[in-house]
Coordinates of C-alpha atoms in Angstrom, one line a residue:
Chain A
M18 CA 38.8 -30.4 -36.0
A19 CA 39.5 -29.4 -32.4
A20 CA 41.1 -32.0 -30.2
P21 CA 39.5 -33.0 -26.9
L22 CA 40.2 -30.5 -24.1
S23 CA 40.5 -31.0 -20.4
V24 CA 39.0 -28.0 -18.6
E25 CA 38.3 -27.2 -15.0
V26 CA 34.9 -25.7 -14.4
E27 CA 34.2 -24.2 -11.0
F28 CA 31.0 -22.6 -9.5
G29 CA 30.8 -20.3 -6.6
G30 CA 28.6 -17.9 -4.7
G31 CA 25.6 -20.1 -4.8
A32 CA 25.8 -21.2 -8.5
E33 CA 26.9 -24.6 -7.3
L34 CA 23.5 -25.3 -5.9
L35 CA 22.3 -25.8 -9.5
F36 CA 25.0 -28.4 -10.0
D37 CA 24.3 -30.8 -7.1
G38 CA 26.3 -28.6 -4.8
V39 CA 29.5 -29.6 -6.4
K40 CA 31.9 -26.7 -6.8
K41 CA 34.7 -28.1 -8.9
H42 CA 34.2 -30.2 -12.0
Q43 CA 37.1 -31.5 -14.0
V44 CA 35.6 -32.1 -17.4
T45 CA 36.8 -33.4 -20.7
L46 CA 35.3 -31.7 -23.7
P47 CA 35.0 -34.1 -26.7
G48 CA 36.6 -33.2 -30.0
Q49 CA 34.4 -31.3 -32.4
E50 CA 34.5 -29.5 -35.7
A51 CA 34.6 -25.9 -34.5
P52 CA 37.1 -24.8 -31.8
W53 CA 35.7 -24.8 -28.3
D54 CA 34.7 -21.3 -27.1
I55 CA 32.8 -20.2 -24.1
R56 CA 29.5 -20.1 -26.1
S57 CA 29.8 -23.8 -26.9
L58 CA 31.0 -24.6 -23.4
L59 CA 27.9 -23.1 -22.0
V60 CA 25.7 -25.2 -24.2
W61 CA 27.8 -28.2 -23.1
I62 CA 27.4 -27.3 -19.4
K63 CA 23.6 -26.9 -19.9
K64 CA 23.4 -30.3 -21.4
N65 CA 25.8 -32.2 -19.2
L66 CA 26.3 -30.6 -15.8
L67 CA 23.3 -28.5 -15.1
R68 CA 20.9 -30.3 -12.9
E69 CA 18.0 -28.0 -12.4
R70 CA 16.4 -24.7 -13.5
P71 CA 18.6 -23.8 -16.5
D72 CA 16.9 -20.4 -16.6
L73 CA 18.7 -19.4 -13.4
F74 CA 22.1 -19.9 -15.0
I75 CA 21.7 -19.3 -18.6
Q76 CA 19.9 -16.6 -20.4
G77 CA 19.8 -16.6 -24.1
D78 CA 23.2 -17.9 -25.2
S79 CA 25.1 -16.2 -22.4
V80 CA 25.1 -16.5 -18.6
R81 CA 22.5 -14.7 -16.6
P82 CA 23.4 -11.1 -15.7
G83 CA 24.8 -11.1 -12.2
I84 CA 26.9 -14.2 -12.7
L85 CA 30.6 -13.4 -13.1
V86 CA 32.8 -15.4 -15.3
L87 CA 36.6 -15.7 -14.7
I88 CA 38.8 -17.5 -17.1
N89 CA 42.1 -18.4 -15.5
D90 CA 41.4 -15.9 -12.8
A91 CA 40.9 -13.0 -15.3
D92 CA 37.6 -11.3 -16.0
W93 CA 36.1 -12.8 -19.2
E94 CA 35.2 -9.3 -20.4
L95 CA 39.0 -8.8 -21.0
L96 CA 39.2 -12.0 -23.0
G97 CA 36.4 -11.6 -25.5
E98 CA 33.5 -13.0 -23.4
L99 CA 31.7 -15.7 -25.4
D100 CA 34.2 -15.8 -28.2
Y101 CA 37.2 -16.7 -26.0
Q102 CA 38.7 -19.9 -27.4
L103 CA 39.3 -22.4 -24.7
Q104 CA 42.8 -23.9 -24.3
D105 CA 43.7 -27.2 -22.7
Q106 CA 43.9 -27.0 -18.9
D107 CA 42.0 -23.7 -18.7
S108 CA 40.0 -23.1 -15.6
V109 CA 36.6 -21.4 -15.9
L110 CA 34.9 -20.0 -12.8
F111 CA 31.3 -18.9 -12.5
I112 CA 30.5 -16.8 -9.5
S113 CA 26.9 -15.9 -8.8
T114 CA 26.5 -12.5 -7.2
L115 CA 22.7 -12.8 -7.1
H116 CA 21.1 -12.6 -3.7
G117 CA 20.6 -16.0 -2.3
G118 CA 22.8 -17.6 -5.0
Chain B
M22 CA 25.5 -11.6 1.7
L23 CA 27.8 -13.4 4.0
W24 CA 30.9 -13.1 1.9
Q25 CA 30.6 -9.4 1.9
V26 CA 30.5 -9.4 5.6
L27 CA 33.6 -11.6 5.6
E28 CA 35.3 -9.3 3.2
G29 CA 34.4 -6.5 5.5
L30 CA 35.9 -8.5 8.3
S31 CA 39.2 -9.0 6.5
R32 CA 39.4 -5.2 6.2
N33 CA 38.4 -4.7 9.8
S34 CA 41.3 -6.6 11.1
A35 CA 43.7 -4.1 9.7
K36 CA 41.9 -1.3 11.5
Q37 CA 41.6 -3.0 14.9
L38 CA 43.5 -0.3 16.6
R39 CA 40.8 2.2 15.9
F40 CA 37.8 0.3 16.9
L41 CA 36.9 -3.0 18.2
P42 CA 34.7 -4.8 15.8
G43 CA 32.5 -7.7 16.6
V44 CA 30.7 -9.9 14.2
V45 CA 27.1 -10.9 14.4
Y46 CA 25.9 -13.8 12.4
V47 CA 22.1 -14.0 12.2
E48 CA 21.1 -17.5 11.5
E49 CA 17.9 -17.6 9.6
G50 CA 17.6 -21.1 8.4
A51 CA 14.3 -21.7 9.9
A52 CA 12.7 -19.1 7.8
C53 CA 13.8 -21.0 4.7
G54 CA 12.5 -24.3 5.8
R55 CA 15.9 -25.9 6.3
S56 CA 16.4 -29.0 8.4
P57 CA 18.1 -28.7 11.8
E58 CA 21.0 -30.8 10.6
D59 CA 21.6 -28.6 7.7
R60 CA 21.5 -25.5 9.9
A61 CA 23.9 -27.0 12.4
E62 CA 26.3 -27.8 9.7
T63 CA 26.2 -24.3 8.2
L64 CA 26.5 -22.8 11.7
A65 CA 29.6 -24.9 12.4
E66 CA 31.2 -23.8 9.2
V67 CA 30.4 -20.1 10.0
Q68 CA 31.8 -20.6 13.5
A69 CA 35.0 -22.0 12.2
T70 CA 35.4 -19.2 9.8
L71 CA 34.6 -16.5 12.3
H72 CA 36.8 -18.2 14.9
S73 CA 39.8 -18.1 12.5
A74 CA 39.3 -14.4 12.1
G75 CA 40.0 -13.9 15.8
L76 CA 37.3 -11.3 16.5
P77 CA 34.6 -11.5 19.1
W78 CA 31.5 -12.8 17.5
H79 CA 28.0 -13.6 18.4
S80 CA 25.7 -16.0 16.6
V81 CA 22.1 -15.5 17.1
A82 CA 19.3 -17.5 15.6
L83 CA 16.4 -15.7 14.0
E84 CA 14.1 -17.6 16.4
E85 CA 15.3 -15.3 19.2
V86 CA 13.0 -12.5 17.9
F87 CA 10.3 -14.3 20.0
G88 CA 12.3 -13.5 23.1
L89 CA 13.0 -9.9 22.4
P90 CA 11.8 -7.2 24.9
P91 CA 9.5 -4.6 23.4
S92 CA 12.0 -1.9 24.2
V93 CA 13.8 -2.8 21.0
L94 CA 11.2 -0.9 19.2
R95 CA 11.6 2.2 21.2
H96 CA 13.5 5.1 19.9
L97 CA 16.3 5.8 22.3
S98 CA 17.5 9.4 22.4
Q99 CA 21.1 10.2 21.7
E100 CA 21.7 11.9 25.0
P101 CA 24.1 9.6 26.8
A102 CA 22.4 9.8 30.1
A103 CA 18.9 9.0 28.9
G104 CA 20.3 6.5 26.5
D105 CA 22.2 4.7 29.2
G106 CA 19.2 4.4 31.4
A107 CA 17.0 3.0 28.7
Y108 CA 19.7 0.7 27.6
K109 CA 20.3 -0.6 31.0
E110 CA 16.6 -1.2 31.3
A111 CA 16.7 -3.2 28.2
V112 CA 19.7 -5.2 29.3
N113 CA 18.1 -5.9 32.7
G114 CA 14.9 -7.0 31.0
F115 CA 16.9 -9.2 28.8
I116 CA 18.8 -10.8 31.6
Q117 CA 15.7 -11.3 33.6
R118 CA 14.1 -12.9 30.7
Q119 CA 17.0 -15.2 30.2
Q120 CA 16.9 -16.2 33.9
V121 CA 13.2 -16.9 33.6
L122 CA 13.8 -19.0 30.5
G123 CA 16.7 -20.8 32.3
T124 CA 14.6 -21.7 35.3
Q125 CA 11.9 -23.0 33.1
G126 CA 14.3 -25.5 31.7
A127 CA 14.3 -24.1 28.2
S128 CA 17.6 -23.5 26.6
D129 CA 18.7 -19.9 27.0
S130 CA 20.0 -17.5 24.4
P131 CA 23.3 -18.6 23.0
S132 CA 24.9 -15.2 23.2
P133 CA 26.8 -14.6 26.4
V134 CA 27.9 -11.0 27.1
L135 CA 31.4 -10.6 25.8
R136 CA 34.1 -8.2 26.7
E137 CA 35.0 -6.3 23.6
G138 CA 38.4 -7.0 22.0
Q139 CA 38.8 -10.5 23.4
P140 CA 38.5 -13.6 21.3
S141 CA 35.2 -15.2 21.9
P142 CA 35.1 -17.9 24.6
Q143 CA 31.8 -19.0 23.2
G144 CA 31.1 -22.6 23.5
P145 CA 29.1 -24.7 21.2
V146 CA 25.9 -22.9 20.3
R147 CA 22.8 -24.7 21.3
P148 CA 20.0 -24.8 18.8
P149 CA 17.0 -22.5 19.7
P150 CA 14.0 -24.0 21.4
A151 CA 11.8 -26.0 19.1
A152 CA 8.7 -24.0 20.2
Q153 CA 10.3 -20.8 18.9
T154 CA 11.3 -22.5 15.6
E155 CA 7.8 -23.7 15.3
A156 CA 6.4 -20.2 15.9
L157 CA 8.8 -18.8 13.3
V158 CA 7.8 -21.3 10.7
R159 CA 4.2 -20.5 11.5
L160 CA 4.8 -16.8 11.1
F161 CA 6.5 -17.3 7.7
S162 CA 4.0 -19.7 6.4
S163 CA 1.2 -17.3 7.2
V164 CA 2.8 -14.8 4.8
R165 CA 1.3 -15.1 1.4
T166 CA 3.9 -13.5 -0.9
L167 CA 7.6 -13.9 -1.1
T168 CA 7.9 -10.1 -1.3
A169 CA 6.4 -9.7 2.1
K170 CA 8.4 -12.6 3.4
E171 CA 11.6 -11.0 2.4
E172 CA 10.6 -7.7 3.9
L173 CA 9.5 -9.3 7.1
L174 CA 12.8 -11.2 7.3
Q175 CA 14.7 -8.0 6.9
T176 CA 12.7 -6.3 9.6
L177 CA 13.2 -9.0 12.1
R178 CA 16.9 -9.3 11.3
T179 CA 17.3 -5.5 11.9
H180 CA 15.5 -5.8 15.2
L181 CA 17.7 -8.7 16.2
L182 CA 20.9 -6.9 15.2
L183 CA 19.8 -3.8 17.0
H184 CA 19.1 -5.8 20.1
V185 CA 22.5 -7.6 20.0
A186 CA 24.2 -4.3 19.4
R187 CA 22.5 -2.7 22.4
T188 CA 23.0 -5.5 24.8
H189 CA 26.6 -5.8 23.9
G190 CA 27.3 -2.1 24.0
Y191 CA 28.1 -1.6 20.3
S192 CA 27.3 1.9 19.0
K193 CA 27.7 1.1 15.3
V194 CA 26.4 -1.7 13.2
M195 CA 28.2 -2.2 9.9
M196 CA 26.2 -3.7 7.1
G197 CA 27.7 -5.5 4.1
D198 CA 25.5 -3.8 1.5
S199 CA 27.5 -3.2 -1.7
C200 CA 26.8 -0.5 -4.2
T201 CA 25.1 -2.9 -6.5
R202 CA 22.8 -4.2 -3.7
L203 CA 22.0 -0.7 -2.6
A204 CA 21.0 0.3 -6.1
I205 CA 18.7 -2.7 -6.2
K206 CA 17.4 -2.0 -2.8
L207 CA 16.7 1.6 -3.8
L208 CA 14.5 0.6 -6.7
T209 CA 12.9 -2.2 -4.7
N210 CA 12.0 0.1 -1.8
L211 CA 10.5 2.6 -4.3
A212 CA 8.3 -0.1 -5.7
L213 CA 7.3 -1.2 -2.2
G214 CA 6.1 2.2 -1.2
R215 CA 8.9 3.0 1.1
G216 CA 10.1 6.0 -0.9
A217 CA 9.9 8.3 2.1
F218 CA 12.7 6.4 3.8
L219 CA 15.0 5.9 0.9
A220 CA 17.7 8.1 2.5
W221 CA 17.7 6.0 5.7
D222 CA 17.4 2.7 4.0
T223 CA 20.2 3.2 1.5
G224 CA 22.3 6.0 2.8
F225 CA 25.7 5.7 4.4
S226 CA 24.5 6.1 7.9
D227 CA 21.2 5.4 9.4
E228 CA 20.5 7.1 12.7
R229 CA 16.8 6.2 13.0
H230 CA 17.4 4.0 16.1
G231 CA 19.0 6.9 18.1
D232 CA 21.7 5.1 20.0
V233 CA 22.8 2.6 17.5
V234 CA 23.9 3.9 14.1
V235 CA 23.8 1.6 11.1
V236 CA 26.5 2.3 8.6
R237 CA 27.2 0.8 5.3
P238 CA 30.9 0.9 4.7
M239 CA 30.8 -1.3 1.7
R240 CA 28.7 0.9 -0.4
E241 CA 31.5 2.2 -2.5
H242 CA 32.3 -1.2 -3.9
T243 CA 30.4 -3.0 -6.6
L244 CA 29.5 -6.7 -6.2
K245 CA 31.9 -7.5 -8.9
E246 CA 34.8 -5.9 -7.1
V247 CA 33.8 -7.8 -3.9
A248 CA 33.6 -11.1 -5.7
F249 CA 37.0 -10.6 -7.4
Y250 CA 38.6 -9.5 -4.2
N251 CA 37.3 -12.6 -2.4
R252 CA 38.6 -14.8 -5.2
L253 CA 42.0 -13.2 -5.5
F254 CA 42.6 -13.2 -1.7
T255 CA 40.9 -16.5 -1.2
V256 CA 38.6 -15.1 1.5
P257 CA 36.9 -18.1 3.1
T258 CA 33.2 -18.0 2.4
V259 CA 30.3 -19.9 3.7
L260 CA 27.3 -20.2 1.5
T261 CA 23.9 -20.1 3.1
P262 CA 20.8 -20.5 1.0
T263 CA 18.3 -17.7 1.6
I264 CA 14.6 -17.6 1.4
S265 CA 14.6 -16.8 -2.3
T266 CA 17.3 -19.3 -3.4
K267 CA 16.3 -21.0 -6.6
A268 CA 13.2 -18.9 -6.8
P269 CA 12.2 -17.9 -10.3
E270 CA 12.9 -14.4 -11.5
K271 CA 9.4 -13.0 -11.0
A272 CA 8.8 -14.6 -7.6
S273 CA 9.1 -11.3 -5.7
I274 CA 9.6 -7.7 -6.2
H275 CA 13.1 -8.0 -4.8
R276 CA 14.0 -10.7 -7.4
L277 CA 12.5 -8.9 -10.2
M278 CA 14.3 -5.6 -9.4
E279 CA 17.6 -7.5 -9.1
A280 CA 17.2 -9.1 -12.5
F281 CA 16.1 -5.7 -13.9
V282 CA 19.0 -3.8 -12.6
L283 CA 21.6 -6.4 -13.5
Q284 CA 20.2 -6.8 -16.9
L285 CA 20.4 -3.1 -17.5
Q286 CA 23.8 -3.1 -16.1
A287 CA 24.9 -5.7 -18.6
Q288 CA 23.9 -3.4 -21.4
F289 CA 24.7 0.0 -19.9
P290 CA 27.6 -0.5 -17.5
S291 CA 26.8 2.8 -15.7
T292 CA 23.3 1.8 -14.5
V293 CA 24.3 0.8 -11.0
S294 CA 26.5 3.7 -10.3
T295 CA 23.9 6.2 -11.7
V296 CA 21.2 4.7 -9.4
Y297 CA 23.6 4.6 -6.5
R298 CA 24.7 8.2 -7.0
T299 CA 21.1 9.3 -7.0
S300 CA 20.7 7.6 -3.6
E301 CA 23.6 9.6 -2.3
K302 CA 21.9 12.9 -3.2
L303 CA 18.9 12.1 -1.1
V304 CA 18.7 14.2 2.0
K305 CA 17.2 13.1 5.2
A306 CA 14.8 15.9 5.8
P307 CA 11.8 15.8 8.1
R308 CA 8.5 16.3 6.4
A309 CA 7.7 19.8 5.5
G310 CA 6.1 21.6 8.5
Q311 CA 7.2 19.0 11.0
A312 CA 9.9 19.5 13.5
P313 CA 12.3 16.6 13.9
S314 CA 11.3 15.5 17.3
H315 CA 11.8 12.3 19.1
S316 CA 8.2 12.3 20.2
S317 CA 6.8 12.0 16.7
P318 CA 5.3 8.6 16.1
H319 CA 7.5 5.9 14.7
C320 CA 6.6 2.9 12.6
L321 CA 6.4 -0.1 14.7
L322 CA 8.4 -2.3 12.3
C323 CA 10.9 -0.2 10.4
L324 CA 11.2 2.4 13.2
C325 CA 11.0 5.3 10.7
T326 CA 9.0 8.4 11.4
L327 CA 5.4 7.8 10.3
D328 CA 4.7 9.0 6.8
V329 CA 1.0 8.4 6.9
D330 CA -1.2 11.3 6.9
C331 CA -4.6 10.3 8.2
A332 CA -6.3 13.5 7.2
D333 CA -5.3 13.1 3.5
S334 CA -7.8 10.4 2.6
A335 CA -7.5 11.0 -1.1
T336 CA -4.2 9.3 -1.3
A337 CA -3.5 5.6 -1.6
F338 CA -3.6 5.4 2.2
G339 CA -7.2 6.4 2.1
A340 CA -8.0 3.4 -0.1
Q341 CA -6.0 1.3 2.3
A342 CA -8.0 2.5 5.3
T343 CA -11.2 1.5 3.7
L344 CA -9.7 -1.9 2.9
V345 CA -8.8 -2.4 6.5
L346 CA -12.1 -1.2 7.8
P347 CA -14.1 -4.4 7.2
Q348 CA -11.5 -6.4 9.2
R349 CA -11.9 -4.1 12.1
Q350 CA -15.5 -5.2 12.6
P351 CA -15.2 -8.1 15.1
P352 CA -17.2 -11.3 14.7
N353 CA -18.8 -10.5 18.1
P354 CA -19.3 -7.1 19.6
Q355 CA -17.4 -8.2 22.7
A356 CA -14.2 -8.3 20.9
E357 CA -14.2 -4.6 20.1
M358 CA -15.4 -3.6 23.6
P359 CA -12.0 -3.3 25.3
T360 CA -10.5 -1.2 22.5
A361 CA -13.4 1.3 22.4
P362 CA -12.1 4.7 23.6
G363 CA -13.3 6.1 26.9
G364 CA -15.3 4.5 29.7
P365 CA -14.1 3.5 33.1
P366 CA -13.7 -0.2 32.5
A367 CA -11.4 0.4 29.6
L368 CA -9.4 2.8 31.7
G369 CA -8.9 0.3 34.5
R370 CA -7.7 -2.2 32.0
D371 CA -5.2 0.2 30.5
Q372 CA -3.6 0.9 33.8
S373 CA -3.1 -2.8 34.6
C374 CA -1.6 -3.3 31.2
C375 CA 0.8 -0.5 31.5
R376 CA 2.1 -1.7 34.8
E377 CA 2.6 -5.2 33.7
T378 CA 5.6 -6.1 31.7
G379 CA 7.2 -9.4 30.7
P380 CA 5.6 -12.8 30.4
S381 CA 2.5 -11.9 32.3
Q382 CA 1.7 -9.3 29.7
R383 CA 2.4 -11.7 26.9
A384 CA 0.0 -14.1 28.4
H385 CA -2.5 -11.3 28.7
L386 CA -2.0 -10.5 25.0
S387 CA -2.5 -14.0 23.9
S388 CA -5.8 -14.1 25.7
L389 CA -7.0 -11.2 23.6
P390 CA -9.6 -11.9 20.9
R391 CA -8.1 -12.8 17.5
E392 CA -9.2 -9.6 15.8
G393 CA -8.1 -7.4 18.7
P394 CA -4.5 -6.5 17.9
R395 CA -4.8 -6.0 14.2
P396 CA -6.1 -2.5 13.9
H397 CA -3.7 -1.3 16.6
V398 CA -0.7 -2.7 14.8
L399 CA -1.7 -1.4 11.4
E400 CA -2.3 2.1 12.7
Q401 CA 1.3 2.2 13.9
L402 CA 2.9 1.2 10.6
C403 CA 4.3 3.4 7.9
Y404 CA 2.7 3.0 4.4
G405 CA 5.3 0.5 3.1
C406 CA 4.9 -1.7 6.1
R407 CA 1.1 -1.5 6.0
V408 CA 1.1 -2.7 2.4
N409 CA 3.4 -5.5 3.5
M410 CA 1.3 -6.5 6.4
K411 CA -1.7 -6.9 4.2
D412 CA -0.1 -10.1 2.9
L413 CA -0.2 -11.6 6.4
S414 CA -3.2 -13.7 6.9
S415 CA -3.2 -12.9 10.7
L416 CA -1.1 -10.9 13.0
D417 CA -1.1 -13.5 15.7
P418 CA 2.1 -15.3 14.8
L419 CA 4.1 -12.1 15.0
P420 CA 6.7 -12.1 17.8
P421 CA 5.2 -11.0 21.1
Y422 CA 7.5 -8.0 21.5
I423 CA 5.9 -6.4 18.4
L424 CA 2.4 -7.0 19.6
S425 CA 3.0 -5.9 23.2
E426 CA 4.7 -2.7 22.1
A427 CA 1.8 -2.0 19.8
Q428 CA -0.6 -2.6 22.6
L429 CA 1.4 -0.4 24.9
R430 CA 1.6 2.4 22.4
S431 CA -2.1 2.4 21.6
H432 CA -2.9 2.4 25.3
R433 CA -0.5 5.2 25.9
A434 CA -2.1 7.3 23.1
Q435 CA -5.5 6.5 24.5
V436 CA -4.6 7.4 28.0
T437 CA -2.9 10.6 26.8
Q438 CA -6.2 11.5 25.1
E439 CA -8.2 10.8 28.2
I440 CA -5.9 12.8 30.4
Q441 CA -6.1 15.7 27.9
E442 CA -9.9 15.6 28.2
F443 CA -9.6 15.8 31.9
L444 CA -7.1 18.6 31.7
I445 CA -9.3 20.7 29.6
E446 CA -12.2 20.1 32.0
D447 CA -10.0 20.9 34.9
S448 CA -8.8 24.1 33.4
E449 CA -12.4 25.1 32.6
E450 CA -13.5 24.3 36.1
E451 CA -10.6 26.3 37.4
L452 CA -11.5 29.1 35.2
E453 CA -15.1 29.0 36.4
T454 CA -14.1 28.9 40.0
G455 CA -11.7 31.6 39.4
L456 CA -14.4 33.7 37.8
S457 CA -16.9 33.1 40.5

């Protein structure tokens, strides 16, 4: 049983347009059985934060190619991508490099 | 797009000793259907950001393409003397136009001539005239596909940049294209039928305009590097929605190619660099059997040397020509009359048209029959631009400078032809008199 986590989720490069134009979201993830990783965070974001056109942000169970993910200012590719286990007070940043956001 | 420019900017400031950069921001909100309030807000943000950079900067609205002189589309030779003259002509034309606009009470262009190297004394930028905005919206709404819209936007933006660079005396235009974007652009242009100009469109430097060279200094960096750089150095960025924002993946060839390249890149991390390296190997060679001369015809829109071979009708172009043919038949025979080659009345009209420049000519143009300009414009486009223009329901909403230049060019060709006929006759007569 994982305890509730407080995580800062940030969007940039146009990705925020899909989230009502709000860049920074301070969110509290509820406690659940399995530990929180990026994969489950994405599902949670899709359900709770995403306002429109989920296909422009999420593809399959990952983010769309062209959207960079930084966890605590480090490339997520260094941290195991979807399998990275979130810690309390982590910050996750999504930057869209797609043309026109 | 913008943050790359800004990133380039932060690099520029370190090199200020070597050259004096200026920043141009092309405001294209109208093409995307944004409200004036939104645009003003974005513009203010951009201005604040640019101002803090301390470089001279110019902000132009995309609407200003409707006030451009036709000389923008002319290829200026690299010889300094000739280039200077033509450039001065262009500047004078521009200033005159501005004065005309000013006396008419319309708001003038918000780009005062700046002395290089000085921080901009530019005041608050006035919004472009509503009539121009309307014309721009009309132009873009007459384009049927997003692909063509994006291409058109790119073309108009290039013309505007070229114009700003010329009027302000810059010899180089630096674009913010990154390696990722160029790889996407390469494949997109291939798909759009612009394969002949790949080396110009995606190479490091682009000399097609003659006096103003377009360079792409950011082409060694991937988008990811740029994004991380911006993040780590907290480069201020302003986000501007573009024409394709929130568009689905298959909305245009540009979008589709972007998704395709990035998807491949996700699985094979060397995709982008491979495509990009390929673009580096392309050589800007003139067509086989053609000397690289300035007099060879150039595409009216992208200003590349024309790649269309009229004699070779078995190609895709042949099919295109037959497609265009029905449109050339005017609803009434009167409409085609003036464009028919030869005949004294047509000649008289040509001369008057060549002499006239400026607003009077534009008025003259607008009085032309609807179907009149179309064949002329299409004949002067390269294959890629022709395909693109097919998606335009009518050519009327195009900015006047394109139409008038097209008109000028076709008249020039016509007159040249007529003169040639006379020349041959003359020489024959001379020959006869000489013999007798």
